[in-house]
PDB file of C-alpha atoms in Angstrom:
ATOM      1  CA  UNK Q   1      46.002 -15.379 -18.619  1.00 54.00           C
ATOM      2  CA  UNK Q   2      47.076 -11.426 -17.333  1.00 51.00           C
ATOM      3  CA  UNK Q   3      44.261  -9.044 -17.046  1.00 46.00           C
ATOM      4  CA  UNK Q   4      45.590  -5.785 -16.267  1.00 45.00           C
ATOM      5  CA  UNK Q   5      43.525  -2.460 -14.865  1.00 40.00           C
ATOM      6  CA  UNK Q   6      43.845   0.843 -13.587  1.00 41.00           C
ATOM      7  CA  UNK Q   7      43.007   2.502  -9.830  1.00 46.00           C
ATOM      8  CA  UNK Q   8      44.304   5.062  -8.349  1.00 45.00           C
ATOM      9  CA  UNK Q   9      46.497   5.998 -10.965  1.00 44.00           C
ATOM     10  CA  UNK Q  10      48.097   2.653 -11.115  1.00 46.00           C
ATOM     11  CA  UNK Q  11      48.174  -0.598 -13.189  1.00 46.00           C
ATOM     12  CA  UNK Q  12      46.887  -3.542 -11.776  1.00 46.00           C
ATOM     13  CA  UNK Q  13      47.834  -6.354 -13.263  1.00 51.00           C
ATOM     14  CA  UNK Q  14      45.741  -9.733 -12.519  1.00 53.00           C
ATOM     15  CA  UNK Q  15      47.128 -13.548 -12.977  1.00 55.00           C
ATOM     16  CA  UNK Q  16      44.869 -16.177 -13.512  1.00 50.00           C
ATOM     17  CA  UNK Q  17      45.708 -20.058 -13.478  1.00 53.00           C
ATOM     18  CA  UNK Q  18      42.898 -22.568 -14.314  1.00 48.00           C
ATOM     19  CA  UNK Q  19      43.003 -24.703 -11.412  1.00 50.00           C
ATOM     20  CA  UNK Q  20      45.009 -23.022  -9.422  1.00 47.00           C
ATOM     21  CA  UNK Q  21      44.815 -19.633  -7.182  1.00 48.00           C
ATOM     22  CA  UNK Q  22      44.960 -15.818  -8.780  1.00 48.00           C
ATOM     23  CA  UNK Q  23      47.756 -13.927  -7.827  1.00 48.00           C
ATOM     24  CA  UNK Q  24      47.733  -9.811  -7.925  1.00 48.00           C
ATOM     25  CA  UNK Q  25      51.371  -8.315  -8.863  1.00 51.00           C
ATOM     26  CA  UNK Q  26      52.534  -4.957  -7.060  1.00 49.00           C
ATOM     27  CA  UNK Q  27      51.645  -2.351  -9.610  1.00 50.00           C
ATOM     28  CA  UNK Q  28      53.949  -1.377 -12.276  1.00 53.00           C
ATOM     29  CA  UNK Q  29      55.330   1.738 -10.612  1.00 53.00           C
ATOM     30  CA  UNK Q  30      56.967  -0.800  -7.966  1.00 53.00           C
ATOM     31  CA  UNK Q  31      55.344   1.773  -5.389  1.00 53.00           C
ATOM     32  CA  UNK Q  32      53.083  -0.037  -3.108  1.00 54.00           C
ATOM     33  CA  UNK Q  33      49.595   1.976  -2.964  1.00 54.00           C
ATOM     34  CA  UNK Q  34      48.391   2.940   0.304  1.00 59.00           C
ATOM     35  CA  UNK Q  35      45.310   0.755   1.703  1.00 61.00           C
ATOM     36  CA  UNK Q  36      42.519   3.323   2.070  1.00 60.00           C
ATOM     37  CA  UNK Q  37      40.124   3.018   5.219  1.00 55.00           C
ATOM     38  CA  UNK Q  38      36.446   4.671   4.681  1.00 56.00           C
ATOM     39  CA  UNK Q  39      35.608   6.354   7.174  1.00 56.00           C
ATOM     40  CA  UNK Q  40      32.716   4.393   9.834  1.00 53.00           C
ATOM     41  CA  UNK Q  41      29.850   5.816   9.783  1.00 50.00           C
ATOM     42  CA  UNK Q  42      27.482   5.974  12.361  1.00 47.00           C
ATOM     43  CA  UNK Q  43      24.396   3.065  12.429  1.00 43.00           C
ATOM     44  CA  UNK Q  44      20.998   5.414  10.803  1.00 50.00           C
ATOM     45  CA  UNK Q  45      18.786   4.716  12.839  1.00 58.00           C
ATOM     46  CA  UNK Q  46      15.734   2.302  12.217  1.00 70.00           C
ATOM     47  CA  UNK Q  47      12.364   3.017  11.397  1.00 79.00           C
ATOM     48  CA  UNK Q  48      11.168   0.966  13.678  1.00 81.00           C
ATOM     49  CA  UNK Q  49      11.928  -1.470  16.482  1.00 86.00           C
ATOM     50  CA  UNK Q  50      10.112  -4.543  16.092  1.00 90.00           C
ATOM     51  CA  UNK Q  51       7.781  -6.114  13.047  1.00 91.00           C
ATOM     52  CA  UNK Q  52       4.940  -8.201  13.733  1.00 92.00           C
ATOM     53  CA  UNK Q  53       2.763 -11.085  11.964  1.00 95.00           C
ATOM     54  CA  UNK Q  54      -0.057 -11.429  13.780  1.00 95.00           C
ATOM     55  CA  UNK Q  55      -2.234 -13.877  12.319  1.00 95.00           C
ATOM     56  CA  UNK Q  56      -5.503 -13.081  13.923  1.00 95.00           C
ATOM     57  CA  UNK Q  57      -8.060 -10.035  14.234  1.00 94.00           C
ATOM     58  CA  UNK Q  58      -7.961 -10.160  18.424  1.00 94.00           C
ATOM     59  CA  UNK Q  59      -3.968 -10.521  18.332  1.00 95.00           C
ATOM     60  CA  UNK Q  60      -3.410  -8.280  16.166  1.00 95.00           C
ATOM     61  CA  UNK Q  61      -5.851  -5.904  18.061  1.00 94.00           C
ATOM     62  CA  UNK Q  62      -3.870  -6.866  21.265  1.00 94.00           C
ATOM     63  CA  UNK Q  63      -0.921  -6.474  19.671  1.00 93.00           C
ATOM     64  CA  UNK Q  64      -1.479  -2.814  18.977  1.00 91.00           C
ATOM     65  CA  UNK Q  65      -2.835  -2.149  22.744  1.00 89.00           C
ATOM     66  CA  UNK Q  66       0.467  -4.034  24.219  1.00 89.00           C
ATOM     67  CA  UNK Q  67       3.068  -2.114  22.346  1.00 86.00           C
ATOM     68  CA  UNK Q  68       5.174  -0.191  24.224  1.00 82.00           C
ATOM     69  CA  UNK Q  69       5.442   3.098  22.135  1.00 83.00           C
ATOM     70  CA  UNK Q  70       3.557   4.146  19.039  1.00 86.00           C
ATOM     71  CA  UNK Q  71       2.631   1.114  16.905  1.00 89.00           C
ATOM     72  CA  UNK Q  72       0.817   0.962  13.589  1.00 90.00           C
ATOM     73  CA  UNK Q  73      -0.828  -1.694  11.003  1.00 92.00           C
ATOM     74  CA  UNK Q  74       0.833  -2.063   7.791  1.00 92.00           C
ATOM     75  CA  UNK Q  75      -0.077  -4.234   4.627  1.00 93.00           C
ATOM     76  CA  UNK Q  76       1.663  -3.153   1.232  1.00 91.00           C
ATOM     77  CA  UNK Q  77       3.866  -0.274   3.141  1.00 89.00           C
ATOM     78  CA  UNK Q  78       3.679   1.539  -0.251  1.00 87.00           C
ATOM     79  CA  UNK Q  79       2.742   5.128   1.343  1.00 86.00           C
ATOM     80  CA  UNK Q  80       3.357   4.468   5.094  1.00 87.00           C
ATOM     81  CA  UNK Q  81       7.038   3.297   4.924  1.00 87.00           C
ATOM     82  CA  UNK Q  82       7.849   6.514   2.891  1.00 84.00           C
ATOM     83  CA  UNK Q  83       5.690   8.768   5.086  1.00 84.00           C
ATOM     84  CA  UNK Q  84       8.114   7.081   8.725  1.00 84.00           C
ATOM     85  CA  UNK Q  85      11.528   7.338   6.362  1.00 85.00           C
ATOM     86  CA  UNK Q  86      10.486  10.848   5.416  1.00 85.00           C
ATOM     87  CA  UNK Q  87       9.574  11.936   8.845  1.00 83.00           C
ATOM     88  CA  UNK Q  88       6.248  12.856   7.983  1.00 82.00           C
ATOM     89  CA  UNK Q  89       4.746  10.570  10.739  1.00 82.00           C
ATOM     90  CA  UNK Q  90       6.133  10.347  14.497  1.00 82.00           C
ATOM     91  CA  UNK Q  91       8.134   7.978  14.928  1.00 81.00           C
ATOM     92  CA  UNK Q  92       7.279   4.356  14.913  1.00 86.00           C
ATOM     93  CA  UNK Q  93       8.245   1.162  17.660  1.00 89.00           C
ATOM     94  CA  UNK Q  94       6.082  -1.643  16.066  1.00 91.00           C
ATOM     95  CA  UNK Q  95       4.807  -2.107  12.958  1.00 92.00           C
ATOM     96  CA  UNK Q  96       2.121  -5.066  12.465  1.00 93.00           C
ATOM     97  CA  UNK Q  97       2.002  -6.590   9.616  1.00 94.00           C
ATOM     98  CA  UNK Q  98      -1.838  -7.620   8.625  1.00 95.00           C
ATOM     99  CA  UNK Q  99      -1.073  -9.499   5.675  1.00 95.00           C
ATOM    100  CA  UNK Q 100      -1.779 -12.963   7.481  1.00 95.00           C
ATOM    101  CA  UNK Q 101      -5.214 -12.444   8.981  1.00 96.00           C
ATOM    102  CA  UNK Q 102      -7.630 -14.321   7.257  1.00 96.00           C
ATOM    103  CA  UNK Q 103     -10.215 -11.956   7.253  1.00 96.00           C
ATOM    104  CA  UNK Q 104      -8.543  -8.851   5.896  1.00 97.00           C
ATOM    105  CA  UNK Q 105      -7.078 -11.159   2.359  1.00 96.00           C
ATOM    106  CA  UNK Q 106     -11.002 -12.302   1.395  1.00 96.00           C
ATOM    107  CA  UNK Q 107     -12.492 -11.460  -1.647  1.00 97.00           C
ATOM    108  CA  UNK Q 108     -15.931 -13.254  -1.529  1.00 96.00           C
ATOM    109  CA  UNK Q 109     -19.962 -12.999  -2.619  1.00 95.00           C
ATOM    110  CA  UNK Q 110     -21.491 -12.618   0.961  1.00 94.00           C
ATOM    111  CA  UNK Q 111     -25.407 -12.936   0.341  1.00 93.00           C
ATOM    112  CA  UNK Q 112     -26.705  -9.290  -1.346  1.00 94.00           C
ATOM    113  CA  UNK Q 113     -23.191  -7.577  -0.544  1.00 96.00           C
ATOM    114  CA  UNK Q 114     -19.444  -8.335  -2.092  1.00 97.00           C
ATOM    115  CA  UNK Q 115     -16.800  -8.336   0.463  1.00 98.00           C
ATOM    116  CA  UNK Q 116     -13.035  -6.849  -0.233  1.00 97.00           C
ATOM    117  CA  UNK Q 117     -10.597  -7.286   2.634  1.00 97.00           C
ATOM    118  CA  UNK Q 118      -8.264  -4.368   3.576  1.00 96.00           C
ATOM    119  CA  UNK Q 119      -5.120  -6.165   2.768  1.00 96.00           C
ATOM    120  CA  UNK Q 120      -6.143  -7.433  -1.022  1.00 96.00           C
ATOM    121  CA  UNK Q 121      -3.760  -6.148  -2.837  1.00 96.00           C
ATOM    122  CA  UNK Q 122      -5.158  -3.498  -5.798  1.00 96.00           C
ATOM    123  CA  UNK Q 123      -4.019  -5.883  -8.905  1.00 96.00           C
ATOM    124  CA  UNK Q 124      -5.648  -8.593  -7.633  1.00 96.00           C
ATOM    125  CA  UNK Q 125      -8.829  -6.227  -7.155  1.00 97.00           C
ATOM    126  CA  UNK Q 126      -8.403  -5.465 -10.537  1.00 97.00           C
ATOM    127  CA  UNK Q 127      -8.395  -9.007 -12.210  1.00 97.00           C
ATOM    128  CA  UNK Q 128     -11.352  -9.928  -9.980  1.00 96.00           C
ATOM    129  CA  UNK Q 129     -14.115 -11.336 -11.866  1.00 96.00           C
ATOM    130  CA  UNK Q 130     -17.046 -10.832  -9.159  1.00 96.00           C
ATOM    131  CA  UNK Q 131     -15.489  -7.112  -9.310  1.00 97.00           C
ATOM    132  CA  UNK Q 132     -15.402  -6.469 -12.645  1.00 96.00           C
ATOM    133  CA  UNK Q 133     -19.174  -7.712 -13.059  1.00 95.00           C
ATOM    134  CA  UNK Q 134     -20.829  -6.023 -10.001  1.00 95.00           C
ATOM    135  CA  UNK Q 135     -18.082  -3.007  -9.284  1.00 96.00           C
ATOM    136  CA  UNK Q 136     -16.940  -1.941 -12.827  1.00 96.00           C
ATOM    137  CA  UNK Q 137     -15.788   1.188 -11.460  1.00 96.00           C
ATOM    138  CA  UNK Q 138     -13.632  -0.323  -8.617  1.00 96.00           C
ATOM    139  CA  UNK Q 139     -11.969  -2.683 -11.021  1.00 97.00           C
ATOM    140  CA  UNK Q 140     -11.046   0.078 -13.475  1.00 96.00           C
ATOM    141  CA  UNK Q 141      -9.869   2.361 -10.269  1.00 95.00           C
ATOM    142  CA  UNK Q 142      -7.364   0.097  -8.845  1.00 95.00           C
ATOM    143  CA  UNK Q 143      -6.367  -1.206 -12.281  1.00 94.00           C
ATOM    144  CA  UNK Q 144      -4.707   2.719 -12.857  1.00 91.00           C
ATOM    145  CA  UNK Q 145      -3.180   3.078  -9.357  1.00 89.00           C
ATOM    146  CA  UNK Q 146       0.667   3.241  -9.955  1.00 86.00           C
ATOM    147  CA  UNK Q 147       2.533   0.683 -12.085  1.00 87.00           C
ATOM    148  CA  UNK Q 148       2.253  -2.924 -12.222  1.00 90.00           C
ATOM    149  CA  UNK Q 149       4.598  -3.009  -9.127  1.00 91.00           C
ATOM    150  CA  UNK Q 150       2.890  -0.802  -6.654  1.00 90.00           C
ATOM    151  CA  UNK Q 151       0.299  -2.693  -7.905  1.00 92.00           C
ATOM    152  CA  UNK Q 152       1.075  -6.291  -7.045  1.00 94.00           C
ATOM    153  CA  UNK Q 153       1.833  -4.935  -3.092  1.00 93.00           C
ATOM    154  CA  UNK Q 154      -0.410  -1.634  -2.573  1.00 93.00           C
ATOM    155  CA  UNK Q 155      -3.970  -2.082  -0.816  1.00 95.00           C
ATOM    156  CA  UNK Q 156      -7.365  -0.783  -0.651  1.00 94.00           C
ATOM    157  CA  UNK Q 157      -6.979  -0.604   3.034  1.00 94.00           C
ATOM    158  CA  UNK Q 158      -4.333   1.598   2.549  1.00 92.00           C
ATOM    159  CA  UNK Q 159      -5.386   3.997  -0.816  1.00 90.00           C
ATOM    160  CA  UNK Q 160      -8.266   4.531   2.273  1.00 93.00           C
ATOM    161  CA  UNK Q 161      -6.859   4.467   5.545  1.00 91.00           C
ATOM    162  CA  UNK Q 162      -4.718   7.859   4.336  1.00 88.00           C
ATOM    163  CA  UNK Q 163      -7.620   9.664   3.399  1.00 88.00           C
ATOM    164  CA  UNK Q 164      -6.566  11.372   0.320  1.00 86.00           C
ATOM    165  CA  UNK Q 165      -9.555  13.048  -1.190  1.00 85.00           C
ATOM    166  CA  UNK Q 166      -8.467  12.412  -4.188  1.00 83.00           C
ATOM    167  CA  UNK Q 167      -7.552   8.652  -3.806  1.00 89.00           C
ATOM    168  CA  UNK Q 168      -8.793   6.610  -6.944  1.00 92.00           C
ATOM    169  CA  UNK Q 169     -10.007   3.510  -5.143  1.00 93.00           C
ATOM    170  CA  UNK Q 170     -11.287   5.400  -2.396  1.00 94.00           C
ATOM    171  CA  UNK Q 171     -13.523   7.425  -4.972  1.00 94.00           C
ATOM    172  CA  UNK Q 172     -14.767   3.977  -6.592  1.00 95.00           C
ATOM    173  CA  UNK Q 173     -16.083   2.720  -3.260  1.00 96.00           C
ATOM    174  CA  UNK Q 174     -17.994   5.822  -2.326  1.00 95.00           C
ATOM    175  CA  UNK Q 175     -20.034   5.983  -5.891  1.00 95.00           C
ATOM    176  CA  UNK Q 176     -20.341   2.343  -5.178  1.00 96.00           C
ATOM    177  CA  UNK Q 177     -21.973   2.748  -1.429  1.00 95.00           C
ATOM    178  CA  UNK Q 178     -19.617   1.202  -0.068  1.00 96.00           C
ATOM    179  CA  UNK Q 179     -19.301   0.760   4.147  1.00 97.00           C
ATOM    180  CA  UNK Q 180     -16.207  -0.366   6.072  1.00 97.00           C
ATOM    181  CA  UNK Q 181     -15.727  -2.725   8.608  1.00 97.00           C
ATOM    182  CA  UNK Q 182     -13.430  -1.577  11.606  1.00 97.00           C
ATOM    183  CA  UNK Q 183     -11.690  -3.357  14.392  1.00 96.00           C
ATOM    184  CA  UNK Q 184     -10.646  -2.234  18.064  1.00 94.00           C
ATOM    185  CA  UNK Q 185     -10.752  -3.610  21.597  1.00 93.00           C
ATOM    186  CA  UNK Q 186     -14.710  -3.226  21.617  1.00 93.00           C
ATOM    187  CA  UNK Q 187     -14.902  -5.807  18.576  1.00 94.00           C
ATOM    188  CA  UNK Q 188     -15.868  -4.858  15.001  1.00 96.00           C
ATOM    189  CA  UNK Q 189     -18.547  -2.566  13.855  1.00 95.00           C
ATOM    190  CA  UNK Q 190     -19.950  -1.494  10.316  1.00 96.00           C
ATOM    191  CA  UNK Q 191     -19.460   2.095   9.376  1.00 96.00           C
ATOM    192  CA  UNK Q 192     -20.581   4.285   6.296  1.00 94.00           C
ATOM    193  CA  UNK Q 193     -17.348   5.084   4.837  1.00 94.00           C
ATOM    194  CA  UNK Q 194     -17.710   8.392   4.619  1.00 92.00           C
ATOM    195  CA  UNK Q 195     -17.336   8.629   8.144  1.00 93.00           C
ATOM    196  CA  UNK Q 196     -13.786   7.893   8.014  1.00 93.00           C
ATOM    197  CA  UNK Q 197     -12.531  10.977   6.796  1.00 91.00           C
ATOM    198  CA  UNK Q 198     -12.226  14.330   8.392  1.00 91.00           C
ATOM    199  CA  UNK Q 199      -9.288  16.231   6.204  1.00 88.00           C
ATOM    200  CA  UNK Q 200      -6.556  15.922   3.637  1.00 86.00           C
ATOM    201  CA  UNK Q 201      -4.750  12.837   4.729  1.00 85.00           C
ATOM    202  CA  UNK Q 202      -6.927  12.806   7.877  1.00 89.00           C
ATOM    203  CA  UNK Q 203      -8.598   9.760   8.912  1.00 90.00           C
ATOM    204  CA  UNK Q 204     -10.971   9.102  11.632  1.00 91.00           C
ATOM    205  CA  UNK Q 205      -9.198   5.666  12.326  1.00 90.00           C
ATOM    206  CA  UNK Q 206      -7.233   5.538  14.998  1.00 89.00           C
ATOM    207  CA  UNK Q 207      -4.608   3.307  13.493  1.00 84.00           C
ATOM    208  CA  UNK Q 208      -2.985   3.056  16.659  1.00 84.00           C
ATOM    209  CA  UNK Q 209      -6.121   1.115  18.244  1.00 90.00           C
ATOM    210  CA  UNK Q 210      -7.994  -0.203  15.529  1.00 93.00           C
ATOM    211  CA  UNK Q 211      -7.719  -2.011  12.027  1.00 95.00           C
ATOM    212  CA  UNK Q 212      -9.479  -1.738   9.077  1.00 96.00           C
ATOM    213  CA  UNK Q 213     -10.839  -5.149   8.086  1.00 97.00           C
ATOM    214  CA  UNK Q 214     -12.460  -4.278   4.673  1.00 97.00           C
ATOM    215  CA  UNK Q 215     -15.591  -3.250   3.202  1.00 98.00           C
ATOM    216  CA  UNK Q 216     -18.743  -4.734   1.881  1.00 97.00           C
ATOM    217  CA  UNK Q 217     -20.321  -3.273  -1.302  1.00 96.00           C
ATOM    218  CA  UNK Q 218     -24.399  -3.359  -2.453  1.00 95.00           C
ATOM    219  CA  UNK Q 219     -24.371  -6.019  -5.182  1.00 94.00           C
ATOM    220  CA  UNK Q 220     -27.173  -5.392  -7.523  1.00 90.00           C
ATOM    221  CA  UNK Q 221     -27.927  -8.367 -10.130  1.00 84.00           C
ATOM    222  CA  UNK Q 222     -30.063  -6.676 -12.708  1.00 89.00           C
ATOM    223  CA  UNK Q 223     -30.041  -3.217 -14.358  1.00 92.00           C
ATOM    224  CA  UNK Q 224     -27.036  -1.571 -12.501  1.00 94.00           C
ATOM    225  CA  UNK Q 225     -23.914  -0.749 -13.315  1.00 94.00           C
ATOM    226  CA  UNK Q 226     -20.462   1.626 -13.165  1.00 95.00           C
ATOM    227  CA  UNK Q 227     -17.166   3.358 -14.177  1.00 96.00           C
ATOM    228  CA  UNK Q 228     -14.391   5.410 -13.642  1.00 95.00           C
ATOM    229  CA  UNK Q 229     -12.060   7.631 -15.144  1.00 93.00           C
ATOM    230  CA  UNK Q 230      -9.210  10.158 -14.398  1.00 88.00           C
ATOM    231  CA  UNK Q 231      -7.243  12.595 -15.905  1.00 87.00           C
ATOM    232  CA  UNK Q 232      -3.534  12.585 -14.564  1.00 78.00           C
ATOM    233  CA  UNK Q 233      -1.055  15.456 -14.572  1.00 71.00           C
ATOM    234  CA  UNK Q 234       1.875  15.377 -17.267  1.00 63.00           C
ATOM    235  CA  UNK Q 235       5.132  13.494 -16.062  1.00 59.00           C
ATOM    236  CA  UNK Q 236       3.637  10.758 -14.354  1.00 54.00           C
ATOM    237  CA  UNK Q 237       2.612  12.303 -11.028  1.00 54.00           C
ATOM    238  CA  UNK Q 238       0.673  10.191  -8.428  1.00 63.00           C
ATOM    239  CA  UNK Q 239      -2.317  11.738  -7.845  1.00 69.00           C
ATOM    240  CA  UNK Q 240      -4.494  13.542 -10.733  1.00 75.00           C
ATOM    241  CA  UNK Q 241      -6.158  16.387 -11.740  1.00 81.00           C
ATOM    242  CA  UNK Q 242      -9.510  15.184 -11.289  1.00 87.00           C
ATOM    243  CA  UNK Q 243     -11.158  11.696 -10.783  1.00 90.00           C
ATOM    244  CA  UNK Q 244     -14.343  10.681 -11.227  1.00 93.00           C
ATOM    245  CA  UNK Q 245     -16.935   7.356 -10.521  1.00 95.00           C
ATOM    246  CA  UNK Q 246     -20.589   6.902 -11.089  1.00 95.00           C
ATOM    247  CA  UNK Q 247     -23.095   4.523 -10.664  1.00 95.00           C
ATOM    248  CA  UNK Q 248     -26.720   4.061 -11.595  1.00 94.00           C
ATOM    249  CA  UNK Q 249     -29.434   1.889 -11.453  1.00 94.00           C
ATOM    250  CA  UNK Q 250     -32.407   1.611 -14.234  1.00 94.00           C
ATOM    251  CA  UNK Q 251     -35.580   0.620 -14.295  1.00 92.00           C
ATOM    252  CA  UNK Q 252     -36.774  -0.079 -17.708  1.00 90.00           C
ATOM    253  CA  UNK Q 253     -35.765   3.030 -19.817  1.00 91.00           C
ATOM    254  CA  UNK Q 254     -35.977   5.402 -16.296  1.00 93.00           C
ATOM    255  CA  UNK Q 255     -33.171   5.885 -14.621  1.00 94.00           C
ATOM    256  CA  UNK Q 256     -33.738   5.502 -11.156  1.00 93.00           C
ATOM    257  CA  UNK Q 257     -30.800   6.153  -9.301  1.00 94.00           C
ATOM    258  CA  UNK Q 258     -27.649   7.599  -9.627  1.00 94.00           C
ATOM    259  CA  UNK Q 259     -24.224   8.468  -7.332  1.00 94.00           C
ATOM    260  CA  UNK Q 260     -21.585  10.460  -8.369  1.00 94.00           C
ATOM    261  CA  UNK Q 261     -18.112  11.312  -6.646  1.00 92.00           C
ATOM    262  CA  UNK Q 262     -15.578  13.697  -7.918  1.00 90.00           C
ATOM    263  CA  UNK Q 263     -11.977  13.966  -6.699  1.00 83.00           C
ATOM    264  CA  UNK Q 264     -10.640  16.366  -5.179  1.00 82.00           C
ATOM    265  CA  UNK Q 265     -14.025  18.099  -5.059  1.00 76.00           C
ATOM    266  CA  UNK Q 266     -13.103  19.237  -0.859  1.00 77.00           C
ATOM    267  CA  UNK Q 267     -10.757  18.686   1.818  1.00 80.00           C
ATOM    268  CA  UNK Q 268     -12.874  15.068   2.020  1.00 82.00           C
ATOM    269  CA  UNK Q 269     -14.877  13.063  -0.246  1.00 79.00           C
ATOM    270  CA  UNK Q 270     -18.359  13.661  -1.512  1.00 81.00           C
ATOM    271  CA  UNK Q 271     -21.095  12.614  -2.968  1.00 81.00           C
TER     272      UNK Q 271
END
């Protein structure tokens, strides 16, 4: 069987023999075509130098202090790696990759609070059951972040950690009273997470000493509950207009508590 073709201004013409080898005839012209070499091009060069697993809280800590240049936790990557290909960050020599510390993937009832590692990814937030039925408005928030692809890899840790002030999931967890729980060399402390953010896209972590582990929200059984809603800019663009979460707690047919946080109400988050 002949299958011919054209390059270059030539016709190929292709042989094929079942069982046997394909031959390639001289094109038709009889002029043999000149064998083209592309150009080399110089290496690009990487984004960063070595990648990480540490699979603990102290080695990845000690991980971060024992890097020789500028190192920085990563989990889903899905705003970070842009930001470092970009150049919208210095550049990088380690990234660590937090994915496979225990602490930072648990989603778990912890007495009168619900825990949410850093690292969970957002669509797994979003199926959550214990989420859904004690943080409504977290559930819906990181079930509109992106598609169902940034989904399945994006993290809370990270829709923080860059301190957007208009961040959906970080809006959620502030309505919801949420505090985080960060790691450095003097161990791990409990902060309001407010405290985390001091402009547009800057964060009080200092990502190239500590970790966020994940954050532990008020779980109230009876008479409580939340929501959230956005409205998003025409053409699909990331972040929207305006975002909003509430939540309230009644007592009979009083209501005797509410918090509400709008988004992008300031250079950080209020409430």
């Amino acid at each position: 069987m002949n299958i011919s073709f054209l390059r270059g201004g030539f016709l190929f013409i292709i042989k094929l023999q079942i069982g046997g080898r394909r031959s390639v005839h001289a094109p038709a012209s009889g002029v043999k075509p000149e064998r083209k070499v592309p150009p080399q091009k110089e290496p690009a060069d990487p984004m960063w130098k070595r990648y990480l697993f540490p699979e603990s809280l102290q080695e990845a800590v000690q991980a971060l202090g024992e890097a020789h240049g500028r190192a920085l936790p990563v989990a889903g990557g899905t705003d970070l790696l842009l930001e470092i290909q970009q150049g919208h960050r210095p550049p990088v020599d380690t990234l660590l990759d937090v994915t496979r510390i225990p602490e930072l993937n648990r989603l778990e009832r912890q007495g009168n609070a619900l825990f949410i590692g850093a690292a969970i990814p957002v669509g797994r937030i979003a199926a959550s059951e214990p989420v859904n039925r004690f943080a409504t408005a977290l559930a819906e928030a990181c079930g509109q972040i992106g598609g169902p692809q940034v989904r399945n890899v994006a993290t809370l840790g990270g829709n923080v950690a860059h301190a957007l002030p208009a961040a959906d999931g970080m809006i959620a967890l502030v309505a919801l009273g949420a505090e985080a729980w960060v790691a450095s060399p003097d161990g791990v402390r409990q902060v309001p997470l407010l405290s985390l953010f001091r402009g547009p896209g800057v964060s009080a972590l200092d990502l190239t000493h500590e970790i966020l582990v994940g954050f532990s929200l008020p779980v109230v059984e009876q008479g409580a509950g939340s929501a959230f809603a956005r409205v998003m800019r025409p053409q699909g663009v990331a972040l929207p207009i305006l975002n909003m979460a509430v939540w309230l707690r009644r007592e009979g047919n009083v209501v005797a508590e509410v918090r509400l946080t709008a988004g992008p109400s300031g250079s950080t988050p209020r409430r």
